Coordinates of C-alpha atoms in Angstrom, one line a residue:
Chain A
X568 CA -7.4 1.7 -34.3
X569 CA -11.0 2.9 -34.6
X570 CA -14.0 2.1 -32.3
X571 CA -15.4 0.1 -35.2
X572 CA -12.4 -2.1 -35.4
X573 CA -12.9 -5.6 -34.0
X574 CA -9.3 -5.5 -32.6
X575 CA -10.0 -2.4 -30.5
X576 CA -12.7 -4.3 -28.6
X577 CA -10.7 -7.5 -28.5
X578 CA -7.9 -5.7 -26.9
X579 CA -10.2 -4.1 -24.3
X580 CA -12.7 -6.8 -23.5
X581 CA -10.6 -8.8 -20.9
X582 CA -10.0 -5.7 -18.7
X583 CA -13.5 -4.3 -19.2
X584 CA -15.0 -7.6 -18.1
X585 CA -12.7 -7.8 -15.1
X586 CA -13.2 -4.3 -14.0
X587 CA -17.0 -4.6 -14.6
X588 CA -17.4 -7.8 -12.6
X589 CA -15.0 -6.9 -9.8
X590 CA -15.7 -3.2 -9.3
X591 CA -18.6 -1.8 -11.3
X592 CA -21.2 -4.5 -10.8
X593 CA -20.5 -5.0 -7.1
X594 CA -20.7 -1.3 -6.5
X595 CA -24.1 -0.9 -8.2
X596 CA -25.4 -4.2 -6.8
X597 CA -24.2 -3.3 -3.3
X598 CA -25.6 0.2 -3.4
X599 CA -29.1 -1.2 -4.4
X600 CA -28.9 -3.9 -1.7
X601 CA -28.0 -1.4 1.0
X602 CA -31.6 -0.3 0.8
X603 CA -32.9 -3.8 1.5
X604 CA -32.7 -6.4 4.3
X605 CA -30.1 -8.4 2.3
X606 CA -28.4 -11.1 4.3
X607 CA -25.8 -12.0 1.7
X608 CA -27.9 -14.5 -0.1
X609 CA -31.4 -13.1 -0.4
X610 CA -33.2 -9.8 0.1
X611 CA -36.8 -10.0 1.0
X612 CA -37.9 -6.4 1.0
X613 CA -36.9 -2.8 0.4
X614 CA -36.5 -1.0 3.7
X615 CA -35.6 2.4 2.2
X616 CA -33.2 4.5 4.2
X617 CA -33.4 2.4 7.3
X618 CA -29.8 1.1 7.2
X619 CA -28.6 4.7 6.6
X620 CA -30.6 6.3 9.4
X621 CA -29.4 3.6 11.7
X622 CA -25.8 4.7 11.0
X623 CA -26.3 8.0 12.8
X624 CA -26.9 6.4 16.1
X625 CA -24.3 3.7 15.7
X626 CA -21.7 4.6 18.3
X627 CA -19.1 2.2 17.0
X628 CA -19.4 3.4 13.5
X629 CA -19.3 7.1 14.4
X630 CA -16.4 6.5 16.7
X631 CA -14.5 4.7 13.9
X632 CA -15.1 7.6 11.6
X633 CA -13.8 10.1 14.1
X634 CA -10.8 7.9 15.0
X635 CA -10.0 7.6 11.3
X636 CA -10.2 11.3 10.7
X637 CA -8.0 12.1 13.6
X638 CA -5.5 9.4 12.5
X639 CA -5.4 10.7 9.0
X640 CA -4.9 14.3 9.8
X641 CA -2.0 13.5 12.2
X642 CA -0.4 11.0 9.8
X643 CA -0.6 13.2 6.8
X644 CA 1.2 16.1 8.6
X645 CA 3.9 13.9 10.1
X646 CA 4.4 11.9 6.9
X647 CA 4.9 14.9 4.7
X648 CA 7.3 16.6 7.1
X649 CA 9.2 13.4 7.6
X650 CA 9.1 12.5 3.9
X651 CA 10.4 15.9 2.8
X652 CA 13.0 15.8 5.6
X653 CA 14.3 12.4 4.6
X654 CA 14.3 13.5 0.9
X655 CA 16.4 16.6 1.6
X656 CA 18.7 14.5 3.7
X657 CA 19.4 11.8 1.1
X658 CA 19.8 14.4 -1.7
X659 CA 22.8 16.0 0.0
X660 CA 26.1 14.8 -1.2
X661 CA 26.8 12.4 1.6
X662 CA 28.4 9.0 1.0
X663 CA 25.6 7.0 2.5
X664 CA 22.7 8.5 0.5
X665 CA 21.9 5.5 -1.7
X666 CA 22.2 3.1 1.2
X667 CA 19.9 5.3 3.3
X668 CA 17.3 5.5 0.6
X669 CA 17.3 1.7 0.5
X670 CA 16.8 1.5 4.2
X671 CA 14.1 4.2 4.5
X672 CA 12.1 2.6 1.7
X673 CA 12.4 -1.0 3.0
X674 CA 9.3 -1.2 5.2
X675 CA 7.1 -0.4 2.2
X676 CA 7.8 -3.7 0.6
X677 CA 6.6 -5.7 3.6
X678 CA 2.9 -6.0 4.1
X679 CA 1.1 -4.0 6.7
X680 CA -0.1 -7.2 8.5
X681 CA 3.5 -8.4 9.2
X682 CA 4.7 -5.0 10.2
X683 CA 1.9 -4.6 12.6
X684 CA 2.8 -7.9 14.3
X685 CA 6.5 -6.8 14.6
X686 CA 5.4 -3.4 16.2
X687 CA 3.0 -5.1 18.5
X688 CA 6.1 -6.9 20.0
X689 CA 8.0 -3.7 20.1
X690 CA 5.3 -1.7 21.8
X691 CA 4.4 -4.3 24.3
X692 CA 7.7 -6.0 25.2
X693 CA 10.4 -3.6 24.2
X694 CA 8.7 -0.3 25.2
X695 CA 7.5 -2.0 28.4
X696 CA 11.0 -3.2 29.3
X697 CA 12.7 0.1 28.6
X698 CA 9.9 1.9 30.5
X699 CA 10.5 -0.3 33.5
X700 CA 14.3 -0.1 33.4
X701 CA 14.2 3.7 33.1
X702 CA 11.2 4.2 35.4
X703 CA 9.2 5.9 32.6
X704 CA 5.6 5.1 33.3
X705 CA 4.4 6.3 29.9
X706 CA 6.3 3.6 28.1
X707 CA 4.6 0.7 29.8
X708 CA 1.1 -0.6 28.9
X709 CA 1.3 0.4 25.2
X710 CA -1.7 -0.5 23.1
X711 CA -3.7 -1.1 26.2
X712 CA -5.3 2.3 26.1
X713 CA -7.0 4.2 23.3
X714 CA -4.3 7.0 23.2
X715 CA -1.3 4.6 23.1
X716 CA -3.2 2.5 20.4
X717 CA -3.7 5.7 18.4
X718 CA 0.0 6.7 18.6
X719 CA 1.1 3.2 18.0
X720 CA -0.8 3.2 14.7
X721 CA 0.6 6.6 13.8
X722 CA 4.2 5.5 14.5
X723 CA 3.8 2.2 12.6
X724 CA 2.2 4.0 9.5
X725 CA 4.7 6.8 9.5
X726 CA 7.6 4.4 9.7
X727 CA 6.2 2.3 6.9
X728 CA 5.2 5.0 4.5
X729 CA 7.8 7.8 5.0
X730 CA 10.2 6.2 2.6
X731 CA 7.5 6.1 -0.1
X732 CA 6.7 9.8 0.4
X733 CA 10.5 10.4 0.4
X734 CA 10.8 8.9 -3.1
X735 CA 8.1 11.3 -4.4
X736 CA 9.8 14.3 -3.0
X737 CA 13.2 13.2 -4.3
X738 CA 11.8 13.1 -7.8
X739 CA 10.9 16.8 -7.5
X740 CA 13.9 17.9 -5.6
X741 CA 16.1 16.6 -8.3
X742 CA 14.3 18.7 -10.9
X743 CA 15.3 22.0 -9.1
X744 CA 17.9 23.7 -11.2
X745 CA 21.3 23.8 -9.4
X746 CA 21.9 27.4 -10.6
X747 CA 18.9 28.6 -8.7
X748 CA 20.2 27.4 -5.4
X749 CA 23.7 28.6 -6.1
X750 CA 22.8 32.1 -7.2
X751 CA 20.6 32.5 -4.1
X752 CA 23.5 31.4 -2.0
X753 CA 25.8 34.0 -3.6
X754 CA 23.1 36.6 -3.1
X755 CA 23.4 35.8 0.6
X756 CA 20.3 33.8 1.3
X757 CA 20.7 31.5 4.3
X758 CA 19.5 27.8 4.2
X759 CA 16.1 28.6 5.7
X760 CA 15.4 31.4 3.2
X761 CA 16.5 29.1 0.3
X762 CA 14.2 26.4 1.6
X763 CA 11.3 28.8 1.9
X764 CA 11.6 30.6 -1.4
X765 CA 13.1 28.0 -3.7
X766 CA 12.8 24.4 -2.5
X767 CA 9.3 24.6 -1.0
X768 CA 7.5 26.3 -3.9
X769 CA 9.2 24.0 -6.4
X770 CA 8.2 20.8 -4.6
X771 CA 4.5 21.9 -4.3
X772 CA 3.4 19.5 -7.0
X773 CA 5.0 16.7 -5.0
X774 CA 3.0 17.8 -2.0
X775 CA -0.3 17.5 -4.0
X776 CA 0.6 13.9 -4.9
X777 CA 1.8 12.8 -1.6
X778 CA -1.1 14.4 0.3
X779 CA -3.5 12.6 -2.0
X780 CA -1.7 9.3 -1.4
X781 CA -1.3 9.7 2.3
X782 CA -4.8 10.9 2.9
X783 CA -6.5 8.1 0.8
X784 CA -4.1 5.5 2.2
X785 CA -4.6 6.4 5.8
X786 CA -8.4 6.4 5.3
X787 CA -8.3 2.9 3.9
X788 CA -5.9 1.4 6.4
X789 CA -7.0 -2.1 7.5
X790 CA -4.1 -4.6 7.8
X791 CA -2.0 -2.5 10.2
X792 CA -5.1 -1.9 12.3
X793 CA -5.9 -5.6 12.5
X794 CA -2.5 -6.8 13.4
X795 CA -1.4 -4.0 15.7
X796 CA -4.4 -3.4 18.0
X797 CA -7.2 -5.5 16.4
X798 CA -9.4 -2.5 17.2
X799 CA -8.8 -2.9 21.0
X800 CA -9.2 -1.9 23.8
X801 CA -13.0 -2.2 23.5
X802 CA -13.1 -1.4 19.8
X803 CA -11.9 2.1 20.5
X804 CA -9.0 2.0 17.9
X805 CA -11.1 0.4 15.2
X806 CA -10.9 2.4 11.9
X807 CA -13.7 2.6 9.4
X808 CA -12.3 -0.1 7.0
X809 CA -12.2 -2.6 9.9
X810 CA -15.6 -1.6 11.2
X811 CA -17.1 -2.4 7.9
X812 CA -15.4 -5.8 7.6
X813 CA -16.5 -6.7 11.1
X814 CA -20.1 -5.6 10.6
X815 CA -20.3 -7.7 7.4
X816 CA -18.4 -10.8 8.3
X817 CA -18.4 -11.0 12.1
X818 CA -21.8 -9.6 12.9
X819 CA -23.1 -11.0 9.6
X820 CA -25.1 -7.9 8.8
X821 CA -24.5 -7.6 5.0
X822 CA -27.0 -4.9 4.0
X823 CA -26.1 -2.7 7.0
X824 CA -22.4 -3.3 6.4
X825 CA -22.9 -2.3 2.8
X826 CA -24.6 0.9 3.8
X827 CA -21.6 1.8 5.8
X828 CA -19.4 0.8 2.8
X829 CA -21.4 3.2 0.6
X830 CA -21.0 6.1 3.1
X831 CA -17.2 5.2 3.2
X832 CA -16.9 5.4 -0.5
X833 CA -18.6 8.8 -0.7
X834 CA -16.3 10.0 2.1
X835 CA -13.1 8.8 0.4
X836 CA -14.1 10.2 -3.0
X837 CA -15.2 13.6 -1.6
X838 CA -12.0 14.0 0.4
X839 CA -9.7 13.0 -2.5
X840 CA -11.4 15.2 -5.0
X841 CA -11.6 18.3 -2.8
X842 CA -8.0 17.9 -1.8
X843 CA -6.8 17.6 -5.4
X844 CA -9.0 20.6 -6.4
X845 CA -7.6 22.9 -3.6
X846 CA -4.0 21.8 -4.1
X847 CA -4.1 22.4 -7.8
X848 CA -5.5 25.9 -7.2
X849 CA -2.8 26.6 -4.7
X850 CA -0.1 25.5 -7.1
X851 CA -1.3 27.9 -9.7
X852 CA -1.2 30.7 -7.1
X853 CA 2.3 30.1 -6.1
Chain E
X1442 CA 36.2 23.5 5.7
X1443 CA 32.9 24.8 7.1
X1444 CA 31.0 23.0 4.4
X1445 CA 32.8 19.7 5.0
X1446 CA 32.1 19.7 8.6
X1447 CA 28.4 20.5 7.9
X1448 CA 28.2 17.5 5.5
X1449 CA 29.8 15.3 8.1
X1450 CA 27.1 16.3 10.6
X1451 CA 24.4 15.5 8.0
X1452 CA 26.1 12.1 7.4
X1453 CA 26.0 11.3 11.1
X1454 CA 22.3 12.3 11.4
X1455 CA 21.6 10.2 8.4
X1456 CA 23.3 7.1 9.8
X1457 CA 21.6 7.5 13.2
X1458 CA 18.2 7.8 11.5
X1459 CA 19.0 4.8 9.3
X1460 CA 19.8 2.7 12.4
X1461 CA 16.6 3.9 14.0
X1462 CA 14.7 2.9 10.9
X1463 CA 16.3 -0.6 11.0
X1464 CA 15.8 -1.1 14.7
X1465 CA 12.4 -2.9 14.4
X1466 CA 14.0 -5.5 12.2
X1467 CA 16.9 -5.8 14.5
X1468 CA 14.6 -6.4 17.5
X1469 CA 12.7 -9.0 15.6
X1470 CA 15.8 -10.8 14.5
X1471 CA 17.6 -11.0 17.8
X1472 CA 14.6 -12.1 19.7
X1473 CA 13.7 -14.7 17.2
X1474 CA 16.8 -16.6 18.4
X1475 CA 15.9 -16.4 22.1
X1476 CA 13.9 -18.7 24.2
X1477 CA 10.6 -17.7 25.7
X1478 CA 12.2 -17.1 29.0
X1479 CA 15.1 -15.1 27.6
X1480 CA 12.6 -12.7 25.8
X1481 CA 10.8 -12.3 29.1
X1482 CA 14.0 -11.3 31.0
X1483 CA 15.9 -9.4 28.3
X1484 CA 14.6 -8.1 25.0
X1485 CA 17.4 -5.7 24.0
X1486 CA 20.6 -7.7 24.1
X1487 CA 21.9 -10.3 21.7
X1488 CA 20.7 -13.8 22.4
X1489 CA 22.9 -16.0 24.7
X1490 CA 23.0 -18.9 22.3
X1491 CA 22.5 -19.1 18.6
X1492 CA 19.9 -21.8 18.5
X1493 CA 17.8 -22.1 15.4
X1494 CA 15.1 -24.3 17.1
X1495 CA 12.5 -21.5 16.9
X1496 CA 13.0 -21.1 13.2
X1497 CA 12.7 -24.9 12.6
X1498 CA 9.5 -25.0 14.5
X1499 CA 8.0 -21.9 12.9
X1500 CA 9.1 -23.1 9.4
X1501 CA 7.2 -26.4 9.9
X1502 CA 4.1 -24.8 11.5
X1503 CA 3.9 -22.1 8.9
X1504 CA 4.0 -24.8 6.3
X1505 CA 6.3 -22.4 4.7
X1506 CA 7.2 -24.2 1.5
X1507 CA 3.4 -24.6 0.7
X1508 CA 2.6 -21.0 1.6
X1509 CA 5.6 -19.7 -0.4
X1510 CA 4.4 -21.7 -3.4
X1511 CA 0.9 -20.4 -3.0
X1512 CA 2.2 -16.8 -2.8
X1513 CA 4.4 -17.2 -5.9
X1514 CA 1.7 -19.0 -7.9
X1515 CA -1.0 -16.4 -7.2
X1516 CA 1.3 -13.3 -7.5
X1517 CA 3.1 -14.6 -10.5
X1518 CA 0.1 -15.6 -12.5
X1519 CA -1.8 -12.5 -11.6
X1520 CA 1.0 -10.2 -12.6
X1521 CA 1.5 -12.0 -15.9
X1522 CA -2.2 -11.7 -16.7
X1523 CA -2.3 -8.1 -15.6
X1524 CA 0.7 -7.2 -17.8
X1525 CA -0.6 -9.0 -20.8
X1526 CA -4.2 -7.6 -20.8
X1527 CA -3.5 -4.1 -19.5
X1528 CA -0.7 -3.4 -22.0
X1529 CA -3.1 -4.3 -24.8
X1530 CA -5.8 -2.2 -23.4
X1531 CA -3.5 0.8 -22.9
X1532 CA -2.3 0.4 -26.5
X1533 CA -5.9 0.3 -27.8
X1534 CA -6.9 3.3 -25.8
X1535 CA -3.8 5.3 -26.7
X1536 CA -4.0 4.6 -30.4
X1537 CA -7.7 5.5 -30.6
X1538 CA -8.3 9.2 -29.8
X1539 CA -12.0 9.3 -29.6
X1540 CA -14.5 10.4 -27.1
X1541 CA -15.3 6.8 -26.2
X1542 CA -11.8 5.9 -25.5
X1543 CA -11.4 9.0 -23.4
X1544 CA -14.4 8.0 -21.4
X1545 CA -13.2 4.5 -20.9
X1546 CA -9.8 5.7 -19.6
X1547 CA -11.6 8.0 -17.2
X1548 CA -13.6 5.1 -15.9
X1549 CA -10.5 3.1 -15.3
X1550 CA -8.8 6.0 -13.6
X1551 CA -11.7 6.8 -11.4
X1552 CA -12.0 3.2 -10.3
X1553 CA -8.8 3.9 -8.3
X1554 CA -10.8 6.1 -5.9
X1555 CA -13.1 3.3 -4.9
X1556 CA -12.0 1.7 -1.5
X1557 CA -11.9 -2.0 -1.5
X1558 CA -14.3 -2.2 1.4
X1559 CA -17.0 -0.5 -0.7
X1560 CA -17.2 -3.4 -3.1
X1561 CA -16.0 -6.2 -0.9
X1562 CA -19.3 -7.5 0.4
X1563 CA -21.2 -7.8 -2.9
X1564 CA -18.0 -9.1 -4.6
X1565 CA -17.8 -12.0 -2.2
X1566 CA -21.5 -12.7 -2.5
X1567 CA -21.4 -12.6 -6.3
X1568 CA -18.3 -14.8 -6.7
X1569 CA -19.7 -17.1 -4.0
X1570 CA -22.8 -17.6 -6.1
X1571 CA -20.9 -18.8 -9.1
X1572 CA -18.5 -20.8 -7.0
X1573 CA -15.5 -18.8 -7.9
X1574 CA -14.2 -18.2 -4.3
X1575 CA -10.9 -19.9 -5.1
X1576 CA -7.4 -19.2 -6.5
X1577 CA -8.6 -18.5 -10.0
X1578 CA -11.4 -16.3 -8.9
X1579 CA -8.8 -14.4 -6.9
X1580 CA -6.5 -14.0 -9.8
X1581 CA -9.4 -12.6 -11.9
X1582 CA -10.2 -10.2 -9.1
X1583 CA -6.6 -9.0 -9.1
X1584 CA -6.9 -8.3 -12.8
X1585 CA -9.9 -6.1 -12.1
X1586 CA -8.4 -4.2 -9.2
X1587 CA -4.9 -4.0 -10.8
X1588 CA -6.2 -2.8 -14.2
X1589 CA -6.7 0.9 -13.3
X1590 CA -3.2 2.0 -12.4
X1591 CA -1.6 -0.4 -15.0
X1592 CA -3.6 0.8 -17.9
X1593 CA -3.0 4.4 -16.8
X1594 CA 0.8 3.9 -16.8
X1595 CA 0.8 2.0 -20.1
X1596 CA -1.4 4.6 -21.7
X1597 CA 1.0 7.3 -20.7
X1598 CA 4.0 5.4 -22.0
X1599 CA 2.4 4.7 -25.3
X1600 CA 2.3 8.4 -26.2
X1601 CA 6.1 8.3 -26.5
X1602 CA 6.0 5.6 -29.2
X1603 CA 5.6 6.8 -32.8
X1604 CA 2.5 5.8 -34.7
X1605 CA 4.6 5.3 -37.9
X1606 CA 6.0 2.1 -36.3
X1607 CA 2.5 0.6 -36.3
X1608 CA 1.8 1.8 -39.8
X1609 CA 5.1 0.2 -41.1
X1610 CA 4.3 -3.1 -39.5
X1611 CA 0.7 -3.1 -41.0
X1612 CA 2.2 -2.4 -44.4
X1613 CA 4.5 -5.3 -44.0
X1614 CA 1.4 -7.5 -43.5
X1615 CA 1.2 -7.8 -39.7
X1616 CA -2.2 -7.7 -38.1
X1617 CA -2.9 -5.5 -35.1
X1618 CA -2.1 -8.3 -32.6
X1619 CA 1.2 -9.2 -34.2
X1620 CA 2.1 -5.5 -34.4
X1621 CA 1.5 -5.1 -30.8
X1622 CA 3.3 -8.2 -29.6
X1623 CA 6.4 -8.0 -31.9
X1624 CA 6.8 -4.2 -32.3
X1625 CA 5.1 -2.2 -29.5
X1626 CA 5.3 -4.5 -26.5
X1627 CA 9.2 -4.8 -26.6
X1628 CA 9.4 -1.0 -26.7
X1629 CA 7.3 -0.8 -23.6
X1630 CA 9.8 -2.8 -21.5
X1631 CA 10.7 0.0 -19.0
X1632 CA 7.1 0.7 -18.1
X1633 CA 6.4 -3.1 -18.0
X1634 CA 9.1 -3.4 -15.3
X1635 CA 7.4 -0.6 -13.4
X1636 CA 3.9 -2.0 -13.7
X1637 CA 5.2 -5.5 -12.7
X1638 CA 7.0 -4.2 -9.6
X1639 CA 4.0 -2.1 -8.4
X1640 CA 1.6 -5.1 -8.9
X1641 CA 3.9 -7.6 -7.3
X1642 CA 4.3 -5.4 -4.2
X1643 CA 0.6 -5.1 -3.4
X1644 CA -0.5 -8.5 -4.5
X1645 CA 2.3 -10.3 -2.6
X1646 CA 1.4 -8.4 0.6
X1647 CA -2.4 -8.4 0.2
X1648 CA -4.2 -9.9 3.2
X1649 CA -7.9 -9.0 3.2
X1650 CA -8.9 -10.2 -0.2
X1651 CA -7.2 -13.7 0.1
X1652 CA -8.7 -14.0 3.6
X1653 CA -12.2 -13.7 2.1
X1654 CA -11.5 -15.9 -0.9
X1655 CA -9.0 -18.7 -0.1
X1656 CA -9.3 -21.8 2.1
X1657 CA -6.6 -22.5 4.6
X1658 CA -4.6 -24.9 2.5
X1659 CA -4.4 -22.4 -0.3
X1660 CA -3.2 -19.6 2.0
X1661 CA -0.6 -17.1 0.9
X1662 CA 2.2 -16.0 3.2
X1663 CA 0.3 -13.0 4.9
X1664 CA -2.8 -15.2 5.4
X1665 CA -0.8 -18.1 6.8
X1666 CA 1.0 -15.6 9.0
X1667 CA -2.3 -14.4 10.4
X1668 CA -3.4 -18.0 11.3
X1669 CA 0.0 -18.8 12.7
X1670 CA 0.0 -15.7 14.9
X1671 CA -3.4 -16.5 16.3
X1672 CA -2.1 -19.9 17.2
X1673 CA 0.9 -18.5 19.0
X1674 CA -0.4 -15.5 20.8
X1675 CA 2.1 -14.6 23.5
X1676 CA 4.6 -17.2 22.3
X1677 CA 6.8 -14.4 20.9
X1678 CA 9.9 -16.6 20.3
X1679 CA 8.0 -18.6 17.7
X1680 CA 6.0 -15.7 16.4
X1681 CA 9.1 -13.6 15.7
X1682 CA 10.9 -16.5 14.1
X1683 CA 7.8 -17.0 11.8
X1684 CA 7.8 -13.3 11.0
X1685 CA 11.5 -13.4 10.1
X1686 CA 10.9 -16.3 7.8
X1687 CA 7.9 -14.6 6.2
X1688 CA 9.9 -11.4 5.4
X1689 CA 13.0 -13.2 4.0
X1690 CA 11.7 -13.7 0.4
X1691 CA 11.0 -9.9 0.2
X1692 CA 14.3 -8.9 1.6
X1693 CA 16.1 -11.2 -0.8
X1694 CA 14.1 -9.8 -3.8
X1695 CA 14.8 -6.3 -2.6
X1696 CA 18.5 -7.0 -2.4
X1697 CA 18.7 -8.1 -6.0
X1698 CA 16.5 -5.5 -7.6
X1699 CA 16.6 -2.5 -5.3
X1700 CA 17.4 0.0 -8.0
X1701 CA 14.5 -1.2 -10.3
X1702 CA 12.1 -1.3 -7.4
X1703 CA 12.8 2.2 -6.2
X1704 CA 12.8 3.6 -9.7
X1705 CA 9.6 1.8 -10.5
X1706 CA 7.8 3.0 -7.4
X1707 CA 9.0 6.6 -8.2
X1708 CA 7.7 6.3 -11.7
X1709 CA 4.3 5.0 -10.6
X1710 CA 3.9 7.5 -7.8
X1711 CA 4.9 10.6 -9.7
X1712 CA 2.8 10.0 -12.9

């Protein structure tokens, strides 16, 4: 099928039109409008970098970026440890391994919005009750402070996504030749040594993938944020994605919101690309 | 003997972790049967009576039949359209090894990096201008957002299908479209299942996009759930019953297709 063939273009036109109108045009159009006073309907004048310079003194926006970064770092670490741990667990020859895979994966199928509501109930009511019954102060008043809101979001996200990361690690664990483990065992390597010098290096590519996925996912989180804390208390647990939605649709500042969205895009792209670049390099070194 | 005991210990740890993993669902379910007062006094135990009053009320207030229909309609139509067009596009790109098709594939793949919030505001403004903020506009948007990963997966799968099959079909007098539909597409079935599963999961659960596009009577389950929750803040007995009802279709689907779902997700994630 050559470029000159009519069929080549006929086969591609629907998706090109859709991607163009849904992603490419809005991205270009939005970037241009972020330099204007656009209100969603009309833009009267170019205001240059005004929207962008305003970002640097916007406490809410800066706070949301900082909160998102902290959240992502913590989540990525926990998720990879947990995901690899669960994967190792369910690849042992235990009777329940298929059943456990099914259970660990289940939260992934249910939307973040619904899961956030369920955990809101658990944090507020169940944690509160257990805290009162056992006299543990720390368990009461969850989601009412910035710190508990932060950890609430971390717990929710890790519970939801660990099964997904587990699946990725399982795929790589299953590719490790059995003989390798067995001969190391015969040579007298203990389980930690075997993990360190066989399992870990051989699942490195899985780490690249799952770190990419966990990082970009935790940066873009919105639904869980909305239903669990709704950014509260006092917008202190508001992540970047939510901050942008609120700027645009609650505060009705389209051009300013779009400037934030452009910065967000650059951030996500930069992090994702750097991360893949470094992990690829590390894989070669191993 | 030592090994057996060790495996038994692993088994126990596994089961305990599994129970911990399920506990949020357990807490949701048992409290969905309780009265407002019972939740207030005791959240951990089983309910005193098995009354389905909460479920009845939530079912009606969620307008569940309507929202379920909306979700099925939007997800179903979107996924069919995505499968149809992205498989063709993946085929065209894989069978044409030129610089142009390489560039096009790269554009599709890089689009995956763009966070939704970065295009959301102009997208809504543009579609608003042409009065496409409705179900059909939404389905079209899903084709745009769903195309990247789907084309990438189809493109990868195509490399495993011999070109001589196309040539044989063409010699027999089939045109490109007939060749694709009758010869190639059936061979792509395993990857079609994967692409379908991945798209069903995210479109079914999507909240933000429908919330910007749909009116309340067209609301999908997540969107309706959000309205419902706002209405019943602090009325946890109804809210939890509603959440249980909203999750039920997914659990039923998972029960019937767990193997395909887990394999499909593994395939999509590892590629």
